[in-house]
Amino acid sequence: MRLLLVEDSALMRRVLRESFAGERDIEITFARDGEDALEKLEQFQPDVITMDINMPKMDGLTCLAHIMERRKTPVIMLSSLTDKGTAATFEALELGAVDFVAKPDGTVSVDLSSVVDELHRKIRSAYDASASRRTREARGIAANRNAQQETPAQSRRLNLARPRAELLLIGSSTGGPGIVQHILEQISGPFPMPILIAQHMPPKFTTTFAQRLDAACPMDVIEVTEPMPLAAGKVYLAAGGRDVVVNRKFNRIMAEPVPSDPQFPWHPSVSRMVMTALDKIDAKNLIGVMLTGMGDDGSTEMAQIHQRGGVTIAQSEDSSAVFGMPGKLIEKDGATVVLDAEDIPEQMKRWLGMVAPIRRSKC
């Protein structure tokens, strides 16, 4: 793997170099700022790029825009935990960055020990996803088109309205924020149930994300920072750095933030969210949507929704930044249907009777 690390701080460059000292299969080149990065982009032709946002001469956002135009490459942003840093991170994701890692101590962080493992995982995940996509394109294979062959029974099921559904659950990670926003933007009119989302993010970032979604989407979007009842037609986003669990009190479905549990490696945990929903709600009354992301968070639990009579969607590999989570759901025979990201809102509305069912020929 050819890895380009764009960082203006000499101290940070040293810390990053040391963190990759044992990675024998990675060739590393550094760039001091955005201008230097664009030169290295052509000379080094990296497979993956990590980039700071705040840099002299040319900042990370401007550089990222040029990279997406000149030689589209997976880019992971190194972000500060300031309000300005979180806002800039979402701008980077909209420009085409695949993911981000939050620096624990702000713009210049000597102690990266708490995020080095995360950084390495995300770099390798971005590289693997990019390599897989290039292989498919070279072979002319449309991934996932044959992941599940529709039987006549499945075809009927996909168009079946589910008026009794009580809760729609969305699990998302790497590459997910833009897909989540797209899904919510496409839902217009009264939505007959609440939507609860677990998007892997650190603290502060989910606050900014909820605000951006609320401004962009027809439905109200609320960050779950305290126990709250779930109301139809509203979207609830799990708070970063914690988990969210589903409860039932006085016959009302509740979402409650809880401290993260070490047995669940990603947070907010999709597994924990879906597990607690299954404990309080009949699976037949749940809809699960698994979006792009590395790892397998939530795949076992969301597969149970499908296997117990509910319905689930797995995002297709072609439209996923990283096919870990939806891929694992498919492997576990847990996906009712596999769809490109752009087709997910339509299927959700079809299940809920918000659009007319597709008429199929008897033959």
Tab-separated table of C-alpha atoms in Angstrom:
chain	number	residue	atom	x	y	z
A	1	MET	CA	0.000	0.000	0.000
A	2	ARG	CA	1.235	3.499	-0.867
A	3	LEU	CA	0.165	5.851	1.914
A	4	LEU	CA	0.431	9.645	1.736
A	5	LEU	CA	0.275	11.421	5.106
A	6	VAL	CA	-0.419	15.152	4.769
A	7	GLU	CA	0.572	16.983	7.965
A	8	ASP	CA	2.155	20.415	8.451
A	9	SER	CA	3.478	19.784	11.979
A	10	ALA	CA	6.978	18.259	12.081
A	11	LEU	CA	6.166	16.818	15.503
A	12	MET	CA	3.028	15.164	14.197
A	13	ARG	CA	4.900	13.768	11.206
A	14	ARG	CA	7.377	12.134	13.560
A	15	VAL	CA	4.617	10.681	15.738
A	16	LEU	CA	2.822	9.303	12.685
A	17	ARG	CA	6.030	7.855	11.225
A	18	GLU	CA	6.731	6.032	14.493
A	19	SER	CA	3.187	4.676	14.634
A	20	PHE	CA	3.697	2.974	11.252
A	21	ALA	CA	7.228	1.737	11.955
A	22	GLY	CA	6.136	-1.908	12.168
A	23	GLU	CA	3.902	-1.866	9.095
A	24	ARG	CA	6.199	-3.542	6.539
A	25	ASP	CA	3.600	-3.679	3.792
A	26	ILE	CA	3.028	0.088	3.739
A	27	GLU	CA	5.196	2.564	1.828
A	28	ILE	CA	4.827	6.026	3.370
A	29	THR	CA	5.418	9.501	1.955
A	30	PHE	CA	4.742	12.773	3.796
A	31	ALA	CA	3.470	16.106	2.495
A	32	ARG	CA	3.821	19.326	4.501
A	33	ASP	CA	0.716	21.128	3.206
A	34	GLY	CA	-1.984	20.999	0.569
A	35	GLU	CA	0.216	22.257	-2.255
A	36	ASP	CA	2.888	19.682	-1.457
A	37	ALA	CA	0.193	17.008	-1.284
A	38	LEU	CA	-1.012	17.766	-4.823
A	39	GLU	CA	2.536	17.390	-6.128
A	40	LYS	CA	2.948	14.083	-4.278
A	41	LEU	CA	-0.440	12.957	-5.604
A	42	GLU	CA	1.009	12.829	-9.128
A	43	GLN	CA	4.528	11.696	-8.211
A	44	PHE	CA	3.707	9.048	-5.582
A	45	GLN	CA	0.214	8.018	-6.756
A	46	PRO	CA	-0.962	6.967	-3.270
A	47	ASP	CA	-3.574	4.319	-2.614
A	48	VAL	CA	-4.812	6.084	0.555
A	49	ILE	CA	-4.315	9.609	1.928
A	50	THR	CA	-4.654	10.935	5.470
A	51	MET	CA	-4.877	14.690	5.766
A	52	ASP	CA	-5.102	17.357	8.418
A	53	ILE	CA	-7.768	20.014	7.885
A	54	ASN	CA	-5.879	23.055	9.198
A	55	MET	CA	-2.710	23.658	7.169
A	56	PRO	CA	-0.836	26.687	5.759
A	57	LYS	CA	-0.692	27.609	2.029
A	58	MET	CA	-3.584	25.309	1.144
A	59	ASP	CA	-5.985	23.915	3.755
A	60	GLY	CA	-7.226	20.356	3.811
A	61	LEU	CA	-10.684	21.081	2.384
A	62	THR	CA	-9.299	22.910	-0.652
A	63	CYS	CA	-6.724	20.184	-1.206
A	64	LEU	CA	-9.406	17.493	-0.878
A	65	ALA	CA	-11.529	19.165	-3.569
A	66	HIS	CA	-8.532	19.165	-5.951
A	67	ILE	CA	-7.788	15.502	-5.187
A	68	MET	CA	-11.356	14.492	-6.020
A	69	GLU	CA	-11.036	16.295	-9.375
A	70	ARG	CA	-7.522	15.169	-10.330
A	71	ARG	CA	-7.150	11.614	-9.052
A	72	LYS	CA	-9.963	10.365	-6.872
A	73	THR	CA	-8.310	8.606	-3.932
A	74	PRO	CA	-9.653	7.418	-0.546
A	75	VAL	CA	-8.962	10.245	1.930
A	76	ILE	CA	-9.224	10.027	5.718
A	77	MET	CA	-9.291	13.366	7.516
A	78	LEU	CA	-7.553	14.041	10.836
A	79	SER	CA	-9.943	16.356	12.661
A	80	SER	CA	-9.847	18.413	15.829
A	81	LEU	CA	-12.630	18.147	18.396
A	82	THR	CA	-13.479	21.854	18.255
A	83	ASP	CA	-16.836	23.073	16.942
A	84	LYS	CA	-15.033	24.461	13.901
A	85	GLY	CA	-13.237	21.153	13.443
A	86	THR	CA	-16.447	19.099	13.516
A	87	ALA	CA	-18.152	21.395	10.983
A	88	ALA	CA	-15.145	21.183	8.671
A	89	THR	CA	-15.165	17.393	8.990
A	90	PHE	CA	-18.684	17.166	7.590
A	91	GLU	CA	-17.700	19.494	4.760
A	92	ALA	CA	-14.864	17.072	4.010
A	93	LEU	CA	-17.250	14.099	3.975
A	94	GLU	CA	-19.508	15.968	1.547
A	95	LEU	CA	-16.498	16.695	-0.679
A	96	GLY	CA	-15.643	12.991	-0.875
A	97	ALA	CA	-13.547	12.003	2.152
A	98	VAL	CA	-14.350	8.414	3.109
A	99	ASP	CA	-13.867	8.830	6.859
A	100	PHE	CA	-12.203	10.781	9.648
A	101	VAL	CA	-10.290	10.270	12.876
A	102	ALA	CA	-10.616	12.787	15.700
A	103	LYS	CA	-7.347	13.919	17.272
A	104	PRO	CA	-7.653	13.526	21.050
A	105	ASP	CA	-5.813	16.730	21.965
A	106	GLY	CA	-6.845	19.129	19.235
A	107	THR	CA	-4.965	20.249	16.141
A	108	VAL	CA	-1.469	19.136	17.234
A	109	SER	CA	-1.613	15.964	19.270
A	110	VAL	CA	1.555	14.284	20.546
A	111	ASP	CA	-0.371	11.455	22.181
A	112	LEU	CA	-2.072	9.581	19.362
A	113	SER	CA	-2.023	6.291	21.233
A	114	SER	CA	-5.770	6.350	21.789
A	115	VAL	CA	-6.523	6.686	18.071
A	116	VAL	CA	-3.590	4.939	16.364
A	117	ASP	CA	-5.438	1.611	16.186
A	118	GLU	CA	-8.507	3.344	14.776
A	119	LEU	CA	-6.387	5.199	12.218
A	120	HIS	CA	-4.663	2.008	11.083
A	121	ARG	CA	-7.992	0.130	10.813
A	122	LYS	CA	-9.569	2.862	8.741
A	123	ILE	CA	-6.569	3.168	6.428
A	124	ARG	CA	-6.528	-0.574	5.758
A	125	SER	CA	-10.289	-0.680	5.384
A	126	ALA	CA	-10.206	2.173	2.853
A	127	TYR	CA	-7.421	0.440	0.942
A	128	ASP	CA	-9.210	-2.929	0.895
A	129	ALA	CA	-12.479	-1.345	-0.258
A	130	SER	CA	-10.718	0.594	-3.001
A	131	ALA	CA	-8.777	-2.474	-4.178
A	132	SER	CA	-11.957	-4.562	-4.223
A	133	ARG	CA	-13.747	-1.911	-6.263
A	134	ARG	CA	-10.894	-1.718	-8.789
A	135	THR	CA	-10.905	-5.507	-9.139
A	136	ARG	CA	-14.642	-5.576	-9.805
A	137	GLU	CA	-14.366	-2.791	-12.361
A	138	ALA	CA	-11.493	-4.550	-14.118
A	139	ARG	CA	-13.490	-7.771	-14.349
A	140	GLY	CA	-16.683	-5.986	-15.308
A	141	ILE	CA	-18.564	-7.578	-12.431
A	142	ALA	CA	-21.519	-5.795	-10.884
A	143	ALA	CA	-21.116	-6.694	-7.233
A	144	ASN	CA	-24.045	-8.056	-5.310
A	145	ARG	CA	-26.409	-8.333	-8.254
A	146	ASN	CA	-26.523	-12.053	-7.572
A	147	ALA	CA	-26.053	-11.808	-3.798
A	148	GLN	CA	-29.701	-12.744	-3.381
A	149	GLN	CA	-31.858	-14.162	-6.154
A	150	GLU	CA	-35.432	-13.024	-5.740
A	151	THR	CA	-37.933	-15.832	-5.498
A	152	PRO	CA	-41.598	-15.090	-6.284
A	153	ALA	CA	-42.308	-15.126	-2.523
A	154	GLN	CA	-39.572	-12.595	-1.871
A	155	SER	CA	-40.801	-10.405	-4.724
A	156	ARG	CA	-44.251	-10.268	-3.172
A	157	ARG	CA	-42.763	-9.592	0.230
A	158	LEU	CA	-40.769	-6.602	-0.975
A	159	ASN	CA	-43.947	-4.824	-1.966
A	160	LEU	CA	-45.972	-5.783	1.079
A	161	ALA	CA	-47.070	-2.823	3.193
A	162	ARG	CA	-46.224	-3.209	6.879
A	163	PRO	CA	-48.695	-0.928	8.733
A	164	ARG	CA	-47.939	-2.534	12.113
A	165	ALA	CA	-44.243	-1.678	12.033
A	166	GLU	CA	-43.277	0.189	15.209
A	167	LEU	CA	-39.652	1.194	14.670
A	168	LEU	CA	-37.136	1.586	11.849
A	169	LEU	CA	-33.499	1.000	12.824
A	170	ILE	CA	-30.505	2.220	10.807
A	171	GLY	CA	-26.913	1.105	11.436
A	172	SER	CA	-24.110	3.021	9.743
A	173	SER	CA	-20.366	3.606	9.881
A	174	THR	CA	-17.629	4.501	7.363
A	175	GLY	CA	-19.101	6.436	4.456
A	176	GLY	CA	-22.504	6.511	6.118
A	177	PRO	CA	-23.269	10.166	6.936
A	178	GLY	CA	-23.962	11.134	3.329
A	179	ILE	CA	-26.123	8.040	2.780
A	180	VAL	CA	-28.086	8.681	5.966
A	181	GLN	CA	-28.739	12.252	4.833
A	182	HIS	CA	-29.809	11.075	1.364
A	183	ILE	CA	-32.288	8.595	2.851
A	184	LEU	CA	-33.848	11.145	5.198
A	185	GLU	CA	-34.040	13.831	2.511
A	186	GLN	CA	-36.077	11.496	0.295
A	187	ILE	CA	-38.729	10.809	2.921
A	188	SER	CA	-41.533	13.311	2.529
A	189	GLY	CA	-45.019	13.349	3.936
A	190	PRO	CA	-46.095	11.909	7.294
A	191	PHE	CA	-43.809	9.005	8.213
A	192	PRO	CA	-45.775	6.407	10.223
A	193	MET	CA	-43.040	5.387	12.649
A	194	PRO	CA	-39.918	6.712	14.427
A	195	ILE	CA	-36.425	6.179	13.008
A	196	LEU	CA	-33.518	5.393	15.339
A	197	ILE	CA	-29.956	5.648	13.993
A	198	ALA	CA	-26.637	4.387	15.341
A	199	GLN	CA	-23.864	6.059	13.312
A	200	HIS	CA	-20.333	5.315	14.505
A	201	MET	CA	-18.986	8.694	15.661
A	202	PRO	CA	-17.115	10.180	18.618
A	203	PRO	CA	-18.662	12.747	21.011
A	204	LYS	CA	-19.423	16.231	19.611
A	205	PHE	CA	-19.567	14.990	16.034
A	206	THR	CA	-23.063	13.524	16.450
A	207	THR	CA	-24.296	16.883	17.800
A	208	THR	CA	-23.117	18.612	14.634
A	209	PHE	CA	-24.428	15.745	12.489
A	210	ALA	CA	-27.889	15.918	14.071
A	211	GLN	CA	-28.012	19.679	13.494
A	212	ARG	CA	-27.042	19.287	9.842
A	213	LEU	CA	-29.596	16.534	9.284
A	214	ASP	CA	-32.316	18.544	11.009
A	215	ALA	CA	-31.628	21.511	8.735
A	216	ALA	CA	-31.525	19.407	5.562
A	217	CYS	CA	-34.369	16.925	6.109
A	218	PRO	CA	-38.169	17.259	6.230
A	219	MET	CA	-38.425	15.401	9.570
A	220	ASP	CA	-37.178	16.630	12.942
A	221	VAL	CA	-33.820	15.074	13.847
A	222	ILE	CA	-32.994	14.788	17.562
A	223	GLU	CA	-29.776	13.636	19.235
A	224	VAL	CA	-30.504	11.144	22.025
A	225	THR	CA	-28.755	12.778	24.976
A	226	GLU	CA	-31.370	11.766	27.567
A	227	PRO	CA	-34.156	9.173	27.849
A	228	MET	CA	-36.971	10.109	25.498
A	229	PRO	CA	-40.133	8.554	24.029
A	230	LEU	CA	-39.992	7.842	20.301
A	231	ALA	CA	-42.653	9.553	18.198
A	232	ALA	CA	-43.721	8.660	14.665
A	233	GLY	CA	-42.381	11.020	12.021
A	234	LYS	CA	-39.231	11.922	13.970
A	235	VAL	CA	-35.606	10.797	13.639
A	236	TYR	CA	-33.434	10.000	16.664
A	237	LEU	CA	-29.624	9.901	16.418
A	238	ALA	CA	-27.596	8.052	19.063
A	239	ALA	CA	-25.106	10.326	20.824
A	240	GLY	CA	-21.439	9.745	19.996
A	241	GLY	CA	-19.149	8.032	22.458
A	242	ARG	CA	-22.098	6.247	24.072
A	243	ASP	CA	-24.622	3.599	23.098
A	244	VAL	CA	-28.367	3.820	22.731
A	245	VAL	CA	-30.798	1.181	23.989
A	246	VAL	CA	-34.483	0.698	23.282
A	247	ASN	CA	-36.849	0.351	26.210
A	248	ARG	CA	-40.583	0.246	26.782
A	249	LYS	CA	-42.166	2.242	29.608
A	250	PHE	CA	-45.881	2.796	30.165
A	251	ASN	CA	-46.426	1.087	26.791
A	252	ARG	CA	-44.307	3.695	25.013
A	253	ILE	CA	-41.129	2.916	23.095
A	254	MET	CA	-38.174	4.818	24.545
A	255	ALA	CA	-34.590	5.507	23.465
A	256	GLU	CA	-32.074	5.843	26.278
A	257	PRO	CA	-28.379	6.801	26.104
A	258	VAL	CA	-26.137	4.510	28.160
A	259	PRO	CA	-22.373	4.359	28.772
A	260	SER	CA	-20.512	2.382	26.136
A	261	ASP	CA	-19.931	-1.280	26.970
A	262	PRO	CA	-16.458	-2.770	26.228
A	263	GLN	CA	-18.031	-5.975	24.885
A	264	PHE	CA	-19.248	-3.902	21.928
A	265	PRO	CA	-16.175	-2.609	20.019
A	266	TRP	CA	-17.890	0.174	18.026
A	267	HIS	CA	-19.925	3.093	19.342
A	268	PRO	CA	-22.683	3.989	19.217
A	269	SER	CA	-23.235	0.245	18.940
A	270	VAL	CA	-25.589	-1.018	16.244
A	271	SER	CA	-25.594	-4.464	17.890
A	272	ARG	CA	-26.718	-3.097	21.237
A	273	MET	CA	-29.389	-0.878	19.671
A	274	VAL	CA	-30.915	-3.736	17.645
A	275	MET	CA	-30.547	-6.292	20.452
A	276	THR	CA	-32.541	-4.151	22.870
A	277	ALA	CA	-35.142	-3.349	20.207
A	278	LEU	CA	-35.677	-7.087	19.622
A	279	ASP	CA	-36.113	-7.538	23.373
A	280	LYS	CA	-38.944	-4.991	23.515
A	281	ILE	CA	-40.578	-5.201	20.076
A	282	ASP	CA	-41.723	-8.180	18.012
A	283	ALA	CA	-39.290	-8.612	15.113
A	284	LYS	CA	-42.244	-8.591	12.697
A	285	ASN	CA	-42.800	-4.964	13.689
A	286	LEU	CA	-39.211	-3.863	13.011
A	287	ILE	CA	-37.483	-2.688	9.863
A	288	GLY	CA	-33.680	-2.774	9.787
A	289	VAL	CA	-31.377	-0.927	7.391
A	290	MET	CA	-27.650	-1.747	7.338
A	291	LEU	CA	-25.488	0.834	5.625
A	292	THR	CA	-21.828	1.039	4.647
A	293	GLY	CA	-19.179	0.466	7.315
A	294	MET	CA	-16.239	-1.692	8.295
A	295	GLY	CA	-16.546	-4.602	10.690
A	296	ASP	CA	-19.685	-6.556	11.522
A	297	ASP	CA	-21.437	-4.374	14.098
A	298	GLY	CA	-25.128	-5.231	14.237
A	299	SER	CA	-25.034	-7.930	11.550
A	300	THR	CA	-25.977	-10.805	13.865
A	301	GLU	CA	-28.778	-8.881	15.560
A	302	MET	CA	-30.181	-7.382	12.367
A	303	ALA	CA	-30.146	-10.847	10.775
A	304	GLN	CA	-32.453	-11.924	13.607
A	305	ILE	CA	-34.982	-9.298	12.526
A	306	HIS	CA	-35.122	-10.916	9.088
A	307	GLN	CA	-35.103	-14.481	10.409
A	308	ARG	CA	-37.921	-13.778	12.887
A	309	GLY	CA	-40.259	-12.284	10.298
A	310	GLY	CA	-39.210	-8.660	10.026
A	311	VAL	CA	-37.620	-7.062	6.973
A	312	THR	CA	-34.112	-5.706	6.421
A	313	ILE	CA	-32.127	-3.869	3.773
A	314	ALA	CA	-28.402	-4.306	3.157
A	315	GLN	CA	-26.677	-1.586	1.147
A	316	SER	CA	-25.058	-2.963	-2.000
A	317	GLU	CA	-21.291	-3.281	-2.354
A	318	ASP	CA	-21.274	-1.039	-5.426
A	319	SER	CA	-22.740	1.850	-3.447
A	320	SER	CA	-20.864	1.220	-0.162
A	321	ALA	CA	-17.650	2.987	0.779
A	322	VAL	CA	-16.815	-0.105	2.870
A	323	PHE	CA	-18.808	-3.315	2.516
A	324	GLY	CA	-18.080	-4.789	5.954
A	325	MET	CA	-21.341	-4.358	7.859
A	326	PRO	CA	-23.837	-4.931	5.016
A	327	GLY	CA	-21.655	-7.715	3.618
A	328	LYS	CA	-21.708	-9.555	6.950
A	329	LEU	CA	-25.491	-9.163	7.144
A	330	ILE	CA	-25.809	-10.806	3.732
A	331	GLU	CA	-23.389	-13.611	4.702
A	332	LYS	CA	-25.578	-14.389	7.713
A	333	ASP	CA	-28.672	-14.695	5.511
A	334	GLY	CA	-30.027	-11.596	7.214
A	335	ALA	CA	-30.901	-9.326	4.272
A	336	THR	CA	-34.430	-9.357	2.904
A	337	VAL	CA	-33.132	-7.316	-0.024
A	338	VAL	CA	-29.821	-5.806	-1.194
A	339	LEU	CA	-30.149	-2.323	-2.683
A	340	ASP	CA	-28.044	0.528	-3.987
A	341	ALA	CA	-28.137	3.515	-1.646
A	342	GLU	CA	-30.338	5.566	-3.955
A	343	ASP	CA	-33.043	2.875	-3.940
A	344	ILE	CA	-33.293	2.437	-0.159
A	345	PRO	CA	-35.797	5.261	0.577
A	346	GLU	CA	-38.218	3.983	-2.061
A	347	GLN	CA	-38.185	0.458	-0.601
A	348	MET	CA	-38.743	1.778	2.916
A	349	LYS	CA	-41.764	3.760	1.766
A	350	ARG	CA	-43.088	0.801	-0.224
A	351	TRP	CA	-42.987	-1.469	2.816
A	352	LEU	CA	-44.889	1.141	4.788
A	353	GLY	CA	-47.560	1.615	2.129
A	354	MET	CA	-46.447	5.182	1.375
A	355	VAL	CA	-46.245	4.471	-2.386
A	356	ALA	CA	-48.257	2.195	-4.630
A	357	PRO	CA	-46.933	-1.405	-4.851
A	358	ILE	CA	-45.228	-2.502	-8.046
A	359	ARG	CA	-47.577	-4.365	-10.350
A	360	ARG	CA	-45.997	-7.591	-11.569
A	361	SER	CA	-47.030	-9.673	-14.547
A	362	LYS	CA	-48.594	-13.044	-13.679
A	363	CYS	CA	-46.146	-14.703	-16.034
